């Protein structure tokens, strides 16, 4: 179990430096130096967990933060003379600050206000402050905190809105943030000698990043690269993987309990007590570290084995003399107890998952998903989805299955497109008309084009889209260009493994194990193929099918400076989010090939989060 | 070397003063200096002369002429003075010429006679005219002090940031003070003035009488006062020919001297060296120059010509029509080495080196002598230091040679001081050259710093020399070469006679991609000179598109700015341009511009969505984007509107838009929603409870749960709810109600379109095994096993499975066989399996 790394696998760089950097910047640049004295801190809800990972409450209190408030839509009762707001650059937040300041003005109160934007300030925000007439009363600052190390190999920008902003609204504001983050990494960990990427957003980010590097030339020059390769890809290159139900333990925990910023709240049903428990899920949790990448079917067996081992270790003390006992108590007992505690948590979580997943006919669901991926029994799957909608099982799940059907089938046939949508609106409410409009725009749920008549236009359009003069094309056109071609890609890249007999999930053969052996994640396969070739050469057809003509690039420098060790360290950058299944799959690939992967993502995501980002809900 | 100290003049026991020639002046002055207003900038700066300043006639031929020369007398500029009468001239720290007019207006000129700007010293000055004015330098910059006709003072401590200060009145002052000066203490400028035998100190608010300590009696008037370069010392010259020297704070007397000359001196300036204990002032009369200090005797020089004194950091420059000289205290290192019969280590080393060159063994003797005393390091240092203070290159060389020679006998002498001195001297000799004419001493050069020196070279448009110096000193490009090239380019764009093309090309050829050069700055300069086209051409060379944007906006090339901003990838920049465009263009044009820039459009849409909803609607309208317009109305129907009628109206607009967008599905769905909304409202009125905003499914469910089956059926028919959904719906609702009787009736109403397994499932979910069993029997054969297992009838399930001969079903049943009770069943299955296999 828990496959060990190959002995020659390279060491991971130390990312804790990023945390220290962010903390010092916040404390010394923004809180202490600029705003001495007691102050109340208003934090945006989305920033609370990341902040907690950087600087906990006691650190903040040490620096004269008096009270902490959440930024929410109601007036705050703070008596402090200095108010500090730590927010994402959103217009909504600016209105909140403005209303607070204006209320004070009405009451004839003067206080000091300071807004700290993270990760950066947007001009639009200042505009709003100006329009609301409080620009002069508020001082603004930036906290360039864009990289949170969630684990030894996982960096998150904690920007879940990136997905909707870019892939739905076409808003490119975060691209600069991405470029800045990459630039920071290259200043800290040396230049990246080999870069590969695919996708429009990837390309823009990459170009911007390069520009930043050129402007500050000389600093990184001559440094030895620590990380040999970087691979960037857009989420819309592979929606399929993100839409599948996860069956690897870590992914399953995320799907079931929602991992938030690297930790999870296990409710009473897991802890089997009346309190819920917040657990950090990372490599430091020894038990979790061994099961996180395992297919769920193995986890239970592993845990019970572990429990027996633990018992045996406890039992050892029976035959001990006093001295040995003393040793045992002082050295081993604490570790054992800790392990014991973790073990019981994860066993609890497993039980809870099993209960939930059998209830919802999880097997049926998985079967349908696999059928969709493999492209057989489409009618049956469609009726399954219809029934799913009719029974109001879950709005998000229904939507997810519809999208999966659409992408794997290159769009729904018109009849199904209409009827499924009608059923959905009847079940879950008419406002989802907007959801469907969103999904269509993002290319997640589309109608099949009748015949091949459109392909000529499409290829023309897609050429135009990739052109620099993309300006002339309206949204409607560009969504046309997003034909997913999943079936063809799947065949080209051999994403559906041929199964001779049972797929042994205990001893995985390939990355397909993360989906019970039914499907190799497209994103991971692309990465594998490109790394093997050290370029996109020979993948032209796949790139074309992905609608990424001219959006796939290779930038390889001569490798005289990179050590062979660094060349086996690969950073994968997911723009728009990555799933734990993808992480597990690549970790598996790394172990097979002697690589180590580092993951950088705008946020950890899963199918539910993607669907929620696209959904319109009543405010 | 016997004659080397010939021009050394001792003052007292401990100090020597020497005077040497810097240049013989190249200018060809017709007038005497005394007929001109003269101003010379410190640090070897330029000299300005205003000829005929006092002629009032308007005739052009006798108009005053303003001339600017380098310190070596090379003409830099000459212009006819066409403004008002000038009272005083002075140079600012940035080497700008300040000309104070009688009416209090100060005109500022560049080094090349180019007019820069002007400012006024205030109304009071305008009314009372300027009697006298001084330009002075403080750590904040250059200041102007003015004495008006009303005997009041006005000053500004920094002409760059003009803040006028009117000094308090001196009580009972009837006539102009006999002499005055500005002092600078504790970062505040004061004025010290002398009226008859009294001295007054003016500061911000007060006027106080002061008395210098130890002043000789019998003084009835002060004729001249001088404050030192660093504002630390003050000298007073009285009508008795007595000179008092003390601190500028007037708290301490340093020394005094009586020269017995009662004629007022033309000029009096301090002549001292930083960190030297010696204090001396130089006093000049028409034909006589006197250096006096703390010694009973003074040094006297005869002036052949009308001369002008320029105080410097470490000495005094004296120029006349024919020569330019420097008078200073001989520095310690030079004194030690060159003093007659000196046995200082440096002196011995110099001797040793000379003997060595003569190939004489005496070299060894001298060297030994130094080494025995262990003073070789000191000797080398002395020679290096003394070299710095020599003006003549041959002397510099022989001293450096001596240092280099001495260094050979030292193990660990850090080479950098020697190397740096060689470099510095090379730079100094280059700029002291007659053609350049900046006679800086080593101390002045160090005080000024290389950066400022480079700036001054740039100011004199000596770009090639500046670049050579940078390259020679290996200064980082950003501070050195690129900066100078950028200045050069800024100068180049002002050459109006060269075509835009040529200028742009020339600049690009020279600058290329030199790091640190900002093409946008140069373009800004070009635009400042009114050359917009050239500016745009230059901007093309700017690699960072973000840098191009602000200037393009300024030049009103907003659309170009927009595409550059988009190219830069900086959304903030795009947004800035957008707001600019929004104000500049009318709405229609603005929208049209957006239409061609999808990135900008989506950015602006995002902003509008939160801040300007109406604009968003206009945007969609303009684009004929009916689909989005429809979505917009839909959103409004549940976000903006409260009343049902308002919501229905919004939906109607949405439906209309969807029809226009040829999206019939959405239009129909919207119309259905309108119908549903009205109906829900009616239901609420008639039945009470909450219906509005429920989905169709939930509406029907609510009706069923409320026992309004008829209504529910009607609604299902009206909205064409498919049978399957209706069955699921009723099944769930009735089970929730636990109305088993009704459920059974319903199940028998017709053949179930969803089969009977869901019935079993739902009963079991409510833990009603009894009811579940009823339906299990009606479940179709494919799902029978599943149903039987659900109700827990393992045995029968096994029978059915065996009958079906279905391996999967058998496995399923087997997995449900638990414990002893099912042992028999398990056996049965195993047997059936075995039998099947046999066949």
JSON list of C-alpha atoms in Angstrom, two decimals, chain A residues 31-152:
[
{"chain": "A", "resi": 31, "resn": "UNK", "atom": "CA", "xyz": [-0.53, 46.07, 9.87]},
{"chain": "A", "resi": 32, "resn": "UNK", "atom": "CA", "xyz": [2.33, 47.21, 12.02]},
{"chain": "A", "resi": 33, "resn": "UNK", "atom": "CA", "xyz": [4.21, 49.83, 10.11]},
{"chain": "A", "resi": 34, "resn": "UNK", "atom": "CA", "xyz": [1.34, 51.57, 8.48]},
{"chain": "A", "resi": 35, "resn": "UNK", "atom": "CA", "xyz": [-1.28, 51.42, 11.17]},
{"chain": "A", "resi": 36, "resn": "UNK", "atom": "CA", "xyz": [0.23, 51.48, 14.62]},
{"chain": "A", "resi": 37, "resn": "UNK", "atom": "CA", "xyz": [-2.02, 51.22, 17.62]},
{"chain": "A", "resi": 38, "resn": "UNK", "atom": "CA", "xyz": [-5.15, 49.25, 18.34]},
{"chain": "A", "resi": 39, "resn": "UNK", "atom": "CA", "xyz": [-7.34, 48.43, 15.41]},
{"chain": "A", "resi": 40, "resn": "UNK", "atom": "CA", "xyz": [-10.24, 46.25, 14.42]},
{"chain": "A", "resi": 41, "resn": "UNK", "atom": "CA", "xyz": [-9.76, 43.95, 11.49]},
{"chain": "A", "resi": 42, "resn": "UNK", "atom": "CA", "xyz": [-12.54, 43.15, 9.04]},
{"chain": "A", "resi": 43, "resn": "UNK", "atom": "CA", "xyz": [-11.83, 40.06, 7.00]},
{"chain": "A", "resi": 44, "resn": "UNK", "atom": "CA", "xyz": [-13.63, 38.82, 3.97]},
{"chain": "A", "resi": 45, "resn": "UNK", "atom": "CA", "xyz": [-15.05, 35.36, 4.55]},
{"chain": "A", "resi": 46, "resn": "UNK", "atom": "CA", "xyz": [-13.11, 33.87, 1.64]},
{"chain": "A", "resi": 47, "resn": "UNK", "atom": "CA", "xyz": [-9.85, 35.11, 3.09]},
{"chain": "A", "resi": 48, "resn": "UNK", "atom": "CA", "xyz": [-10.38, 33.80, 6.60]},
{"chain": "A", "resi": 49, "resn": "UNK", "atom": "CA", "xyz": [-9.11, 30.29, 6.08]},
{"chain": "A", "resi": 50, "resn": "UNK", "atom": "CA", "xyz": [-6.10, 31.30, 4.00]},
{"chain": "A", "resi": 51, "resn": "UNK", "atom": "CA", "xyz": [-5.23, 33.99, 6.54]},
{"chain": "A", "resi": 52, "resn": "UNK", "atom": "CA", "xyz": [-5.51, 31.47, 9.31]},
{"chain": "A", "resi": 53, "resn": "UNK", "atom": "CA", "xyz": [-2.90, 29.35, 7.57]},
{"chain": "A", "resi": 54, "resn": "UNK", "atom": "CA", "xyz": [-0.54, 32.34, 7.38]},
{"chain": "A", "resi": 55, "resn": "UNK", "atom": "CA", "xyz": [-1.10, 34.23, 10.59]},
{"chain": "A", "resi": 56, "resn": "UNK", "atom": "CA", "xyz": [-3.41, 32.94, 13.26]},
{"chain": "A", "resi": 57, "resn": "UNK", "atom": "CA", "xyz": [-5.43, 35.01, 15.66]},
{"chain": "A", "resi": 58, "resn": "UNK", "atom": "CA", "xyz": [-2.79, 35.13, 18.36]},
{"chain": "A", "resi": 59, "resn": "UNK", "atom": "CA", "xyz": [-0.23, 36.59, 15.95]},
{"chain": "A", "resi": 60, "resn": "UNK", "atom": "CA", "xyz": [-2.73, 39.20, 14.89]},
{"chain": "A", "resi": 61, "resn": "UNK", "atom": "CA", "xyz": [-3.53, 40.00, 18.51]},
{"chain": "A", "resi": 62, "resn": "UNK", "atom": "CA", "xyz": [0.16, 40.44, 19.19]},
{"chain": "A", "resi": 63, "resn": "UNK", "atom": "CA", "xyz": [0.13, 43.17, 16.61]},
{"chain": "A", "resi": 64, "resn": "UNK", "atom": "CA", "xyz": [-2.60, 45.12, 18.27]},
{"chain": "A", "resi": 65, "resn": "UNK", "atom": "CA", "xyz": [-5.53, 43.75, 16.34]},
{"chain": "A", "resi": 66, "resn": "UNK", "atom": "CA", "xyz": [-8.31, 44.18, 18.81]},
{"chain": "A", "resi": 67, "resn": "UNK", "atom": "CA", "xyz": [-11.39, 42.56, 17.37]},
{"chain": "A", "resi": 68, "resn": "UNK", "atom": "CA", "xyz": [-11.95, 40.50, 14.26]},
{"chain": "A", "resi": 69, "resn": "UNK", "atom": "CA", "xyz": [-15.05, 40.88, 12.15]},
{"chain": "A", "resi": 70, "resn": "UNK", "atom": "CA", "xyz": [-16.30, 39.15, 9.08]},
{"chain": "A", "resi": 71, "resn": "UNK", "atom": "CA", "xyz": [-17.12, 41.35, 6.12]},
{"chain": "A", "resi": 72, "resn": "UNK", "atom": "CA", "xyz": [-20.79, 40.71, 5.55]},
{"chain": "A", "resi": 73, "resn": "UNK", "atom": "CA", "xyz": [-23.78, 42.60, 4.48]},
{"chain": "A", "resi": 74, "resn": "UNK", "atom": "CA", "xyz": [-24.75, 44.20, 7.71]},
{"chain": "A", "resi": 75, "resn": "UNK", "atom": "CA", "xyz": [-23.52, 47.17, 9.66]},
{"chain": "A", "resi": 76, "resn": "UNK", "atom": "CA", "xyz": [-20.68, 46.48, 12.00]},
{"chain": "A", "resi": 77, "resn": "UNK", "atom": "CA", "xyz": [-20.55, 47.57, 15.60]},
{"chain": "A", "resi": 78, "resn": "UNK", "atom": "CA", "xyz": [-16.95, 48.45, 16.13]},
{"chain": "A", "resi": 79, "resn": "UNK", "atom": "CA", "xyz": [-15.84, 51.06, 18.58]},
{"chain": "A", "resi": 80, "resn": "UNK", "atom": "CA", "xyz": [-12.24, 51.13, 17.47]},
{"chain": "A", "resi": 81, "resn": "UNK", "atom": "CA", "xyz": [-10.69, 54.29, 16.13]},
{"chain": "A", "resi": 82, "resn": "UNK", "atom": "CA", "xyz": [-8.91, 52.42, 13.39]},
{"chain": "A", "resi": 83, "resn": "UNK", "atom": "CA", "xyz": [-10.60, 50.03, 11.02]},
{"chain": "A", "resi": 84, "resn": "UNK", "atom": "CA", "xyz": [-8.67, 47.80, 8.73]},
{"chain": "A", "resi": 85, "resn": "UNK", "atom": "CA", "xyz": [-10.30, 45.78, 5.96]},
{"chain": "A", "resi": 86, "resn": "UNK", "atom": "CA", "xyz": [-8.65, 42.76, 4.46]},
{"chain": "A", "resi": 87, "resn": "UNK", "atom": "CA", "xyz": [-10.54, 41.92, 1.29]},
{"chain": "A", "resi": 88, "resn": "UNK", "atom": "CA", "xyz": [-10.46, 40.54, -2.20]},
{"chain": "A", "resi": 89, "resn": "UNK", "atom": "CA", "xyz": [-10.69, 43.29, -4.81]},
{"chain": "A", "resi": 90, "resn": "UNK", "atom": "CA", "xyz": [-14.44, 43.08, -5.36]},
{"chain": "A", "resi": 91, "resn": "UNK", "atom": "CA", "xyz": [-16.88, 45.85, -6.00]},
{"chain": "A", "resi": 92, "resn": "UNK", "atom": "CA", "xyz": [-19.28, 44.39, -3.45]},
{"chain": "A", "resi": 93, "resn": "UNK", "atom": "CA", "xyz": [-16.67, 44.84, -0.73]},
{"chain": "A", "resi": 94, "resn": "UNK", "atom": "CA", "xyz": [-16.01, 48.41, -1.74]},
{"chain": "A", "resi": 95, "resn": "UNK", "atom": "CA", "xyz": [-19.68, 49.19, -1.31]},
{"chain": "A", "resi": 96, "resn": "UNK", "atom": "CA", "xyz": [-19.53, 47.70, 2.14]},
{"chain": "A", "resi": 97, "resn": "UNK", "atom": "CA", "xyz": [-16.55, 49.84, 3.13]},
{"chain": "A", "resi": 98, "resn": "UNK", "atom": "CA", "xyz": [-18.15, 52.91, 1.61]},
{"chain": "A", "resi": 99, "resn": "UNK", "atom": "CA", "xyz": [-21.41, 52.36, 3.49]},
{"chain": "A", "resi": 100, "resn": "UNK", "atom": "CA", "xyz": [-19.49, 52.06, 6.74]},
{"chain": "A", "resi": 101, "resn": "UNK", "atom": "CA", "xyz": [-17.53, 55.22, 6.13]},
{"chain": "A", "resi": 102, "resn": "UNK", "atom": "CA", "xyz": [-20.60, 57.13, 5.06]},
{"chain": "A", "resi": 103, "resn": "UNK", "atom": "CA", "xyz": [-22.51, 55.99, 8.11]},
{"chain": "A", "resi": 104, "resn": "UNK", "atom": "CA", "xyz": [-19.69, 57.32, 10.28]},
{"chain": "A", "resi": 105, "resn": "UNK", "atom": "CA", "xyz": [-19.74, 60.58, 8.40]},
{"chain": "A", "resi": 106, "resn": "UNK", "atom": "CA", "xyz": [-23.44, 60.98, 9.05]},
{"chain": "A", "resi": 107, "resn": "UNK", "atom": "CA", "xyz": [-22.86, 60.33, 12.71]},
{"chain": "A", "resi": 108, "resn": "UNK", "atom": "CA", "xyz": [-20.04, 62.88, 12.70]},
{"chain": "A", "resi": 109, "resn": "UNK", "atom": "CA", "xyz": [-17.38, 60.33, 13.51]},
{"chain": "A", "resi": 110, "resn": "UNK", "atom": "CA", "xyz": [-13.90, 60.35, 12.17]},
{"chain": "A", "resi": 111, "resn": "UNK", "atom": "CA", "xyz": [-11.83, 57.23, 12.16]},
{"chain": "A", "resi": 112, "resn": "UNK", "atom": "CA", "xyz": [-8.94, 55.86, 10.21]},
{"chain": "A", "resi": 113, "resn": "UNK", "atom": "CA", "xyz": [-9.84, 53.39, 7.48]},
{"chain": "A", "resi": 114, "resn": "UNK", "atom": "CA", "xyz": [-7.46, 51.22, 5.62]},
{"chain": "A", "resi": 115, "resn": "UNK", "atom": "CA", "xyz": [-8.29, 48.71, 2.95]},
{"chain": "A", "resi": 116, "resn": "UNK", "atom": "CA", "xyz": [-5.78, 45.99, 2.18]},
{"chain": "A", "resi": 117, "resn": "UNK", "atom": "CA", "xyz": [-6.47, 44.25, -1.10]},
{"chain": "A", "resi": 118, "resn": "UNK", "atom": "CA", "xyz": [-5.27, 40.74, -1.61]},
{"chain": "A", "resi": 119, "resn": "UNK", "atom": "CA", "xyz": [-3.70, 39.69, -3.86]},
{"chain": "A", "resi": 120, "resn": "UNK", "atom": "CA", "xyz": [-3.89, 43.00, -5.67]},
{"chain": "A", "resi": 121, "resn": "UNK", "atom": "CA", "xyz": [-5.79, 46.20, -6.07]},
{"chain": "A", "resi": 122, "resn": "UNK", "atom": "CA", "xyz": [-8.00, 46.83, -9.06]},
{"chain": "A", "resi": 123, "resn": "UNK", "atom": "CA", "xyz": [-8.64, 50.20, -10.51]},
{"chain": "A", "resi": 124, "resn": "UNK", "atom": "CA", "xyz": [-12.36, 49.45, -10.60]},
{"chain": "A", "resi": 125, "resn": "UNK", "atom": "CA", "xyz": [-12.38, 49.19, -6.81]},
{"chain": "A", "resi": 126, "resn": "UNK", "atom": "CA", "xyz": [-10.87, 52.60, -6.37]},
{"chain": "A", "resi": 127, "resn": "UNK", "atom": "CA", "xyz": [-13.38, 53.87, -8.88]},
{"chain": "A", "resi": 128, "resn": "UNK", "atom": "CA", "xyz": [-16.22, 52.63, -6.73]},
{"chain": "A", "resi": 129, "resn": "UNK", "atom": "CA", "xyz": [-14.74, 54.22, -3.63]},
{"chain": "A", "resi": 130, "resn": "UNK", "atom": "CA", "xyz": [-14.50, 57.44, -5.57]},
{"chain": "A", "resi": 131, "resn": "UNK", "atom": "CA", "xyz": [-18.05, 57.21, -6.84]},
{"chain": "A", "resi": 132, "resn": "UNK", "atom": "CA", "xyz": [-19.29, 56.62, -3.32]},
{"chain": "A", "resi": 133, "resn": "UNK", "atom": "CA", "xyz": [-17.40, 59.68, -2.20]},
{"chain": "A", "resi": 134, "resn": "UNK", "atom": "CA", "xyz": [-15.05, 58.07, 0.29]},
{"chain": "A", "resi": 135, "resn": "UNK", "atom": "CA", "xyz": [-11.86, 57.76, -1.72]},
{"chain": "A", "resi": 136, "resn": "UNK", "atom": "CA", "xyz": [-10.14, 60.47, 0.27]},
{"chain": "A", "resi": 137, "resn": "UNK", "atom": "CA", "xyz": [-11.06, 58.96, 3.62]},
{"chain": "A", "resi": 138, "resn": "UNK", "atom": "CA", "xyz": [-9.69, 55.52, 2.95]},
{"chain": "A", "resi": 139, "resn": "UNK", "atom": "CA", "xyz": [-6.13, 54.48, 2.40]},
{"chain": "A", "resi": 140, "resn": "UNK", "atom": "CA", "xyz": [-5.53, 51.53, 0.14]},
{"chain": "A", "resi": 141, "resn": "UNK", "atom": "CA", "xyz": [-2.79, 48.97, 0.12]},
{"chain": "A", "resi": 142, "resn": "UNK", "atom": "CA", "xyz": [-1.96, 45.71, -1.54]},
{"chain": "A", "resi": 143, "resn": "UNK", "atom": "CA", "xyz": [-1.02, 42.43, 0.08]},
{"chain": "A", "resi": 144, "resn": "UNK", "atom": "CA", "xyz": [0.53, 40.43, -2.70]},
{"chain": "A", "resi": 145, "resn": "UNK", "atom": "CA", "xyz": [-0.37, 37.13, -1.14]},
{"chain": "A", "resi": 146, "resn": "UNK", "atom": "CA", "xyz": [-1.10, 34.81, -4.00]},
{"chain": "A", "resi": 147, "resn": "UNK", "atom": "CA", "xyz": [0.51, 31.50, -3.16]},
{"chain": "A", "resi": 148, "resn": "UNK", "atom": "CA", "xyz": [-0.58, 29.43, -0.21]},
{"chain": "A", "resi": 149, "resn": "UNK", "atom": "CA", "xyz": [1.26, 26.15, 0.29]},
{"chain": "A", "resi": 150, "resn": "UNK", "atom": "CA", "xyz": [-1.52, 23.77, 1.25]},
{"chain": "A", "resi": 151, "resn": "UNK", "atom": "CA", "xyz": [0.81, 20.82, 1.33]},
{"chain": "A", "resi": 152, "resn": "UNK", "atom": "CA", "xyz": [4.40, 19.92, 0.56]}
]
